Short mmCIF file of C-alpha atoms in Angstrom, two decimals:
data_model
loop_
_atom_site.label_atom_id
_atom_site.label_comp_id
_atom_site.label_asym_id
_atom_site.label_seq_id
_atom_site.Cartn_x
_atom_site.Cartn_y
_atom_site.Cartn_z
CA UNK A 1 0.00 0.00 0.00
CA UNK A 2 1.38 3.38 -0.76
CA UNK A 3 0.98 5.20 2.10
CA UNK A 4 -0.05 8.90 1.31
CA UNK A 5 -0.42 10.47 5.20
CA UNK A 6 1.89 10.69 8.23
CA UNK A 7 0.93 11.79 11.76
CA UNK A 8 3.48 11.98 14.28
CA UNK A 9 2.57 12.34 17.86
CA UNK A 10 4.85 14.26 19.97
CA UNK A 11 5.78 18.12 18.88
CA UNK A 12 8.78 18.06 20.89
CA UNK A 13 12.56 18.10 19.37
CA UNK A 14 12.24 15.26 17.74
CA UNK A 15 8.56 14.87 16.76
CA UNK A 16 8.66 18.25 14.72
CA UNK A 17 11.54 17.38 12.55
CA UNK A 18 10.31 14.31 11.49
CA UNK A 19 6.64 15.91 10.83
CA UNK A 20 9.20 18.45 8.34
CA UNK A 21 10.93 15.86 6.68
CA UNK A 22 7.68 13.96 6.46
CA UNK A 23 6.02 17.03 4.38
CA UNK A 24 9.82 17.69 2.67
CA UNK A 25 9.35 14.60 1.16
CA UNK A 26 6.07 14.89 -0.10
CA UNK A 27 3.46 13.51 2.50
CA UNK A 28 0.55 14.97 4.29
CA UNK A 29 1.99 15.11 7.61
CA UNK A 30 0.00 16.05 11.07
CA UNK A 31 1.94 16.86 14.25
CA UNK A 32 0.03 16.73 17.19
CA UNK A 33 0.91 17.76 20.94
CA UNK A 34 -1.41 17.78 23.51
CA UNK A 35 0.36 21.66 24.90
CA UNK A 36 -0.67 24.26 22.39
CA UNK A 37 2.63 26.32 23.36
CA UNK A 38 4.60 23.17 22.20
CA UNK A 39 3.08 23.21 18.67
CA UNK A 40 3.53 26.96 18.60
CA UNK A 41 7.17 26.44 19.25
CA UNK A 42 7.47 23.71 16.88
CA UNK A 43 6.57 26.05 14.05
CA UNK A 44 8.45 28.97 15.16
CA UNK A 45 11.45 26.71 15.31
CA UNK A 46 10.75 24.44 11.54
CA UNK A 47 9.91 28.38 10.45
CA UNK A 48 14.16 29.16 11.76
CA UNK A 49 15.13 26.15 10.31
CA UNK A 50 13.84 26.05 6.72
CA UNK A 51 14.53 30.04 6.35
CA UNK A 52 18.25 29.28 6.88
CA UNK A 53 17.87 26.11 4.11
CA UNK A 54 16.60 28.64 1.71
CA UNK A 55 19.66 31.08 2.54
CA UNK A 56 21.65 28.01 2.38
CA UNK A 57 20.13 26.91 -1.08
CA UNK A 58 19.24 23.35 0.31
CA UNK A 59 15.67 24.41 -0.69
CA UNK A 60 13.95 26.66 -3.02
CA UNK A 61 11.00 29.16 -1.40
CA UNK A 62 8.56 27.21 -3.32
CA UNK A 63 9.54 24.03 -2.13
CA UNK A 64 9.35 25.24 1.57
CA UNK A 65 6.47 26.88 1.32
CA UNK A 66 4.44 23.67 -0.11
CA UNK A 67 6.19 21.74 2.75
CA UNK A 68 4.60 24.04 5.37
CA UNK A 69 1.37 23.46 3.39
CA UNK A 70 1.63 19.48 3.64
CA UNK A 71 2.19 20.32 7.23
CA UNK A 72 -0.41 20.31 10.24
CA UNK A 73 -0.43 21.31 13.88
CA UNK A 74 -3.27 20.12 16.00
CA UNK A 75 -3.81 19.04 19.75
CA UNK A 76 -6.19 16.52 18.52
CA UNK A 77 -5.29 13.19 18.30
CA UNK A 78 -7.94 11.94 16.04
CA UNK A 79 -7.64 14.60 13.44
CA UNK A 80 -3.97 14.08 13.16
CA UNK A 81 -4.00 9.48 13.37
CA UNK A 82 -7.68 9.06 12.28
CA UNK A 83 -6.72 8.73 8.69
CA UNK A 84 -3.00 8.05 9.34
CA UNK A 85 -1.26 5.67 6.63
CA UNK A 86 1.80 6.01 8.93
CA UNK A 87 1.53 7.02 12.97
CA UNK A 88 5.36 8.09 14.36
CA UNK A 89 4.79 8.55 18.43
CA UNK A 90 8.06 10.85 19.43
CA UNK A 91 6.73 11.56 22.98
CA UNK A 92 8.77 11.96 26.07
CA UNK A 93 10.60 8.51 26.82
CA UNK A 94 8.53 7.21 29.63
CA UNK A 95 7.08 3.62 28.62
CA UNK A 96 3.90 4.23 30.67
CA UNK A 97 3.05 7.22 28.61
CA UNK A 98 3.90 5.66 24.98
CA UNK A 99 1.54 2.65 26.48
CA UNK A 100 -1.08 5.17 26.77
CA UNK A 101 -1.06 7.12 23.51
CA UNK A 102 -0.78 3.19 21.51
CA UNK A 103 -4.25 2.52 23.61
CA UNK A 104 -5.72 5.70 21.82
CA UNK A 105 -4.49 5.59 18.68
CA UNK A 106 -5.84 1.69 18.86
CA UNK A 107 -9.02 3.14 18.89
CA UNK A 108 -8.50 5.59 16.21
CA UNK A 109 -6.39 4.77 13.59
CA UNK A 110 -7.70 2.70 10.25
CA UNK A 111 -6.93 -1.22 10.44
CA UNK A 112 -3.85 -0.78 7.82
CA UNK A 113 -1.82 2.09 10.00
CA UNK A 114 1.61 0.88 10.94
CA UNK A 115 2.34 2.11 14.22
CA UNK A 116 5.63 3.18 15.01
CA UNK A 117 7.71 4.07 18.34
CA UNK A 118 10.69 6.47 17.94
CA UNK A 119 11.90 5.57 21.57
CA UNK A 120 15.48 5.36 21.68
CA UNK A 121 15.98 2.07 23.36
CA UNK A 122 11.89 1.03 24.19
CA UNK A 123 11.52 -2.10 22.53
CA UNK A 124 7.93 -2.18 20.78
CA UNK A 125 7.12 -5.54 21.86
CA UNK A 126 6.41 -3.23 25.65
CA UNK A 127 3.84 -1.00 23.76
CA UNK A 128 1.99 -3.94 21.04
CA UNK A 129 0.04 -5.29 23.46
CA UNK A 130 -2.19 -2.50 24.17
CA UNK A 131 -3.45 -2.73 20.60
CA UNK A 132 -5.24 -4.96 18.49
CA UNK A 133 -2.81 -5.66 15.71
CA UNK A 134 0.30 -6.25 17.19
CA UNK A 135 1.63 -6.81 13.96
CA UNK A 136 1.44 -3.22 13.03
CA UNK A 137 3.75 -2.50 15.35
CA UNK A 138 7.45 -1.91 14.78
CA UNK A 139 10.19 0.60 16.08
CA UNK A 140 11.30 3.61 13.73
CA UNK A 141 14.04 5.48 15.98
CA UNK A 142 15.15 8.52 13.77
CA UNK A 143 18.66 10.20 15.31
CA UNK A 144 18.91 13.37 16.93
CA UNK A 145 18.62 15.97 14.76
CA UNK A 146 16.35 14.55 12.27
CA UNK A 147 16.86 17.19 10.01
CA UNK A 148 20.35 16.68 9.42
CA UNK A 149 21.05 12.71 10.40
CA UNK A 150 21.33 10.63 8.07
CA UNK A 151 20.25 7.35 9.61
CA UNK A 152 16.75 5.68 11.18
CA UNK A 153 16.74 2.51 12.77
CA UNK A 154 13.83 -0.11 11.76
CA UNK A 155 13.68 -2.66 14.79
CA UNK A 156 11.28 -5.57 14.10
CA UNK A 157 9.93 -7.64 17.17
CA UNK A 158 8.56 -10.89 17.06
CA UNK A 159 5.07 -9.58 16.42
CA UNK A 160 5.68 -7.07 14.02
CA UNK A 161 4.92 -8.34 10.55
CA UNK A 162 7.61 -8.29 7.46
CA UNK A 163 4.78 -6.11 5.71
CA UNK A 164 5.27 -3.70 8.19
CA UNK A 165 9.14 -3.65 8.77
CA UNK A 166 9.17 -3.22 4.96
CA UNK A 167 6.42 -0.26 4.78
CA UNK A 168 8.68 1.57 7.46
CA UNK A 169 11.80 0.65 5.61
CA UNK A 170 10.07 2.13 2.29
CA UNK A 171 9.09 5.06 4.27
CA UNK A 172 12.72 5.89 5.29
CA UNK A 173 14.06 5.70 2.25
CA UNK A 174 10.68 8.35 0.87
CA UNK A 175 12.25 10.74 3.22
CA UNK A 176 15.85 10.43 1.72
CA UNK A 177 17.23 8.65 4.88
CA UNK A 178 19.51 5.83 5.23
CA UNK A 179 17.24 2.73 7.15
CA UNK A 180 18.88 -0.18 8.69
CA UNK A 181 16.53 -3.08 9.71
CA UNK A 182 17.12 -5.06 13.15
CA UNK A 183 15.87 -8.13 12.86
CA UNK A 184 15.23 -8.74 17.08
CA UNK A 185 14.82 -6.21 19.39
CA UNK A 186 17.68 -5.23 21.97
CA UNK A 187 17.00 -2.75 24.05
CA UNK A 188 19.18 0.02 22.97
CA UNK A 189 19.22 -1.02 19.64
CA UNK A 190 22.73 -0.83 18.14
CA UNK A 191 23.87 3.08 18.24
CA UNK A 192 22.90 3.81 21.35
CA UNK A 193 23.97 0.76 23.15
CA UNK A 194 27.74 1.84 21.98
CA UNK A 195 27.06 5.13 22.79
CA UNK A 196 25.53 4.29 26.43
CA UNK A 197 28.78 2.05 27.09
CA UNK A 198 31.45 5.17 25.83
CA UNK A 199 28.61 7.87 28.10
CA UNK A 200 28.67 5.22 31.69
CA UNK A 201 32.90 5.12 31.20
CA UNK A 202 33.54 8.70 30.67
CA UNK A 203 31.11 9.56 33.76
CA UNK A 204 32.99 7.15 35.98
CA UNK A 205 36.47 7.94 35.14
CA UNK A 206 35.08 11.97 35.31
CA UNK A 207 33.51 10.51 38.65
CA UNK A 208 36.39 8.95 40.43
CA UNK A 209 38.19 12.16 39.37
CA UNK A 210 40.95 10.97 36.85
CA UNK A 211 39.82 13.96 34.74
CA UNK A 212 37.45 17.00 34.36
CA UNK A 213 34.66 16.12 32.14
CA UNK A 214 35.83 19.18 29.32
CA UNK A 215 39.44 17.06 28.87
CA UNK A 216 37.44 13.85 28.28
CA UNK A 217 35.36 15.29 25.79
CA UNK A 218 38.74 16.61 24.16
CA UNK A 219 40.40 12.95 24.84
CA UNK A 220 36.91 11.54 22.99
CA UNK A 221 37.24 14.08 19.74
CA UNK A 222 41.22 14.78 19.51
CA UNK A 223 42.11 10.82 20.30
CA UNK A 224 39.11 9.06 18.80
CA UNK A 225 37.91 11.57 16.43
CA UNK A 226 34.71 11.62 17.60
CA UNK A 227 32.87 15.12 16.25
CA UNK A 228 31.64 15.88 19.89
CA UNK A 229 32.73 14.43 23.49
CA UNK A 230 29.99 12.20 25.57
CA UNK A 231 29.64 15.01 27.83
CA UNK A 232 28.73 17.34 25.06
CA UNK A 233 26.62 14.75 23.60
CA UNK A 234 24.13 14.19 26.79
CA UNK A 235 23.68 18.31 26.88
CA UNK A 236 23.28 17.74 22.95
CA UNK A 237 19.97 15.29 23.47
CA UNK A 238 19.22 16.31 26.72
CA UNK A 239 20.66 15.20 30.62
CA UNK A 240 16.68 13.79 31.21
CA UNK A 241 16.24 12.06 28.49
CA UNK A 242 19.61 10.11 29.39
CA UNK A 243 18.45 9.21 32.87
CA UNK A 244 14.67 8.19 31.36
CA UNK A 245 16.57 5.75 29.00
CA UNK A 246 18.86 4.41 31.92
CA UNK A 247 15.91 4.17 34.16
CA UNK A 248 14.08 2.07 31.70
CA UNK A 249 16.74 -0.19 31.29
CA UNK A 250 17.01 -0.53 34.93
CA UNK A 251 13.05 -1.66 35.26
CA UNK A 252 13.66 -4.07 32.73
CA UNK A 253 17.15 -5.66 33.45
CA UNK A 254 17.05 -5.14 37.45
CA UNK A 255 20.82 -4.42 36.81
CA UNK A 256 21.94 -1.65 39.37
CA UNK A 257 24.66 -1.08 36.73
CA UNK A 258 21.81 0.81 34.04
CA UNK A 259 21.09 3.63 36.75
CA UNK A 260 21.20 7.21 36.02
CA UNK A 261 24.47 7.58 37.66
CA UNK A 262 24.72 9.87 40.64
CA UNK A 263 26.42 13.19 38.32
CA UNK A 264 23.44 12.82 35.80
CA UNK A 265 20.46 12.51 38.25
CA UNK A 266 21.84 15.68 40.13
CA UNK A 267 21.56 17.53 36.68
CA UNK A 268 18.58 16.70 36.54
CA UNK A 269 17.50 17.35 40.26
CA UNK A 270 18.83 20.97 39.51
CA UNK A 271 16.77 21.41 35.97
CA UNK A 272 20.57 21.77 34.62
CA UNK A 273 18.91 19.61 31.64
CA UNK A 274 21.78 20.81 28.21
CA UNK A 275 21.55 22.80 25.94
CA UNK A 276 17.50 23.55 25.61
CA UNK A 277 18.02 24.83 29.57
CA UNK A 278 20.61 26.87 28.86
CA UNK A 279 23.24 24.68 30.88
CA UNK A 280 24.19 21.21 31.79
CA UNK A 281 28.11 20.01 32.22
CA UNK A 282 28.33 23.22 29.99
CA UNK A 283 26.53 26.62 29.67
CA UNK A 284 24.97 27.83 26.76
CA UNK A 285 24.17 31.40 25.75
CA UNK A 286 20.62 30.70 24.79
CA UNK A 287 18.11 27.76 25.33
CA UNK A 288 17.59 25.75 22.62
CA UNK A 289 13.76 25.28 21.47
CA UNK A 290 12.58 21.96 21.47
#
């Protein structure tokens, strides 16, 4: 089936870039956010982004301007998934929440939807059975920034259907971005699972004080040539959203290993959060928009 409309649930810093490169690439694309002020900001922020790929010449104004016509902002869930080809949920990574949004858009959605998590290391086999076609269900995790990442990961659990795996892997490919299909789940998935075990080293060696985190993010890029430290990366994606991921991994391993180590969850604790707070093991000028 050639799948014509996208909705992606979730307005926040990833949700909005994948509703743009949905509409870049030529599908009716919803976002939809439950907080008005988070689909205002989403616009204001695509409206920054896509006025500095015209000035770039990435785009034309044409093509920009038909993208922001293919493109949607609603707080209502049924008018973005109720005639959804496609449904992308980018909400925040709590699995008790993303089980709540698959029960509604169960009850929305047309029978053919593929439903996808973005979750960065929630397998979907935790969210499928809340709805009635577990087979629709697959993981799409898109990199942070969509925009300008060139990779999504496809992760296929024992209930999601080939159909489906290769519908999402068609889709990726629609929005000019390289897929790569997992054929089990691993919680993690493959990027982030090397990335987790580089982040959990550098905060115990900058823990048991061998070096101040700023010379292990220079150790990371001068020795390893890496194009940002694991320090800079965590204020890059956000301090929370690395604890939420570690947390999750705790509930389902019961591994005291996977918790937010003690540095991280006192970031947090303090609302020191990256870059969109304005600081985190660095400070920033300006928040960043999400």
């Amino acid at each position: 089936m050639k799948m014509k409309q996208i909705a992606v649930i979730g307005a926040g810093s990833m949700g909005h870039q994948i509703a743009m490169l949905s509409a870049l690439a030529g599908f009716d694309t919803y976002v939809q956010d439950v907080r008005p002020n988070a689909l205002g900001e989403a616009k204001d922020k695509l409206e920054q982004i896509m006025a500095k790929w015209v000035n770039k010449d990435k785009i034309s104004e044409q093509e920009k301007a038909e993208a922001f016509e293919r493109l949607s902002f609603t707080t209502d869930l049924r008018e973005a998934a109720g005639e959804a080809d496609l449904v992308i949920e980018a909400v925040v990574e709590k699995l008790d929440v993303k089980r709540e949004v698959f029960a509604q858009l169960n009850e929305i959605v047309p029978s053919h939807t593929v439903l996808a998590t973005n979750s960065s290391t929630i397998v979907s086999s935790l969210i499928a059975d809340v709805v009635s076609r577990p087979e629709k269900v697959c993981n799409m995790h898109f990199f942070y920034p969509p925009l300008v990442m060139d990779c999504v990961e496809v992760v296929k659990g024992e209930h999601t259907s080939q159909e489906t795996a290769e519908s999402a892997m068609d889709v990726c490919r629609a929005l000019n971005r390289t897929a790569v299909l997992l054929e089990k789940e691993i919680s993690g998935f493959i990027a982030n699972r090397i990335l987790f075990a580089i982040q959990k080293e550098a905060v115990s060696l900058y823990e048991g004080g061998y070096a101040d985190f700023k010379d292990i993010d220079k150790i990371t890029r001068k020795a390893l040539s890496h194009p940002i430290g694991p320090f800079e990366l965590m204020d890059l994606s956000g301090i929370d959203v690395g604890c939420y991921v570690m947390q999750q991994q705790y509930n389902e391993t019961g591994d005291p290993a996977n918790l937010p180590p003690r540095t991280m969850t006192e970031k947090v604790e303090a609302g020191e959060l990256g870059r969109k707070t304005g600081k985190g093991f660095y400070t920033y000028e300006t928040k960043v928009n999400q």
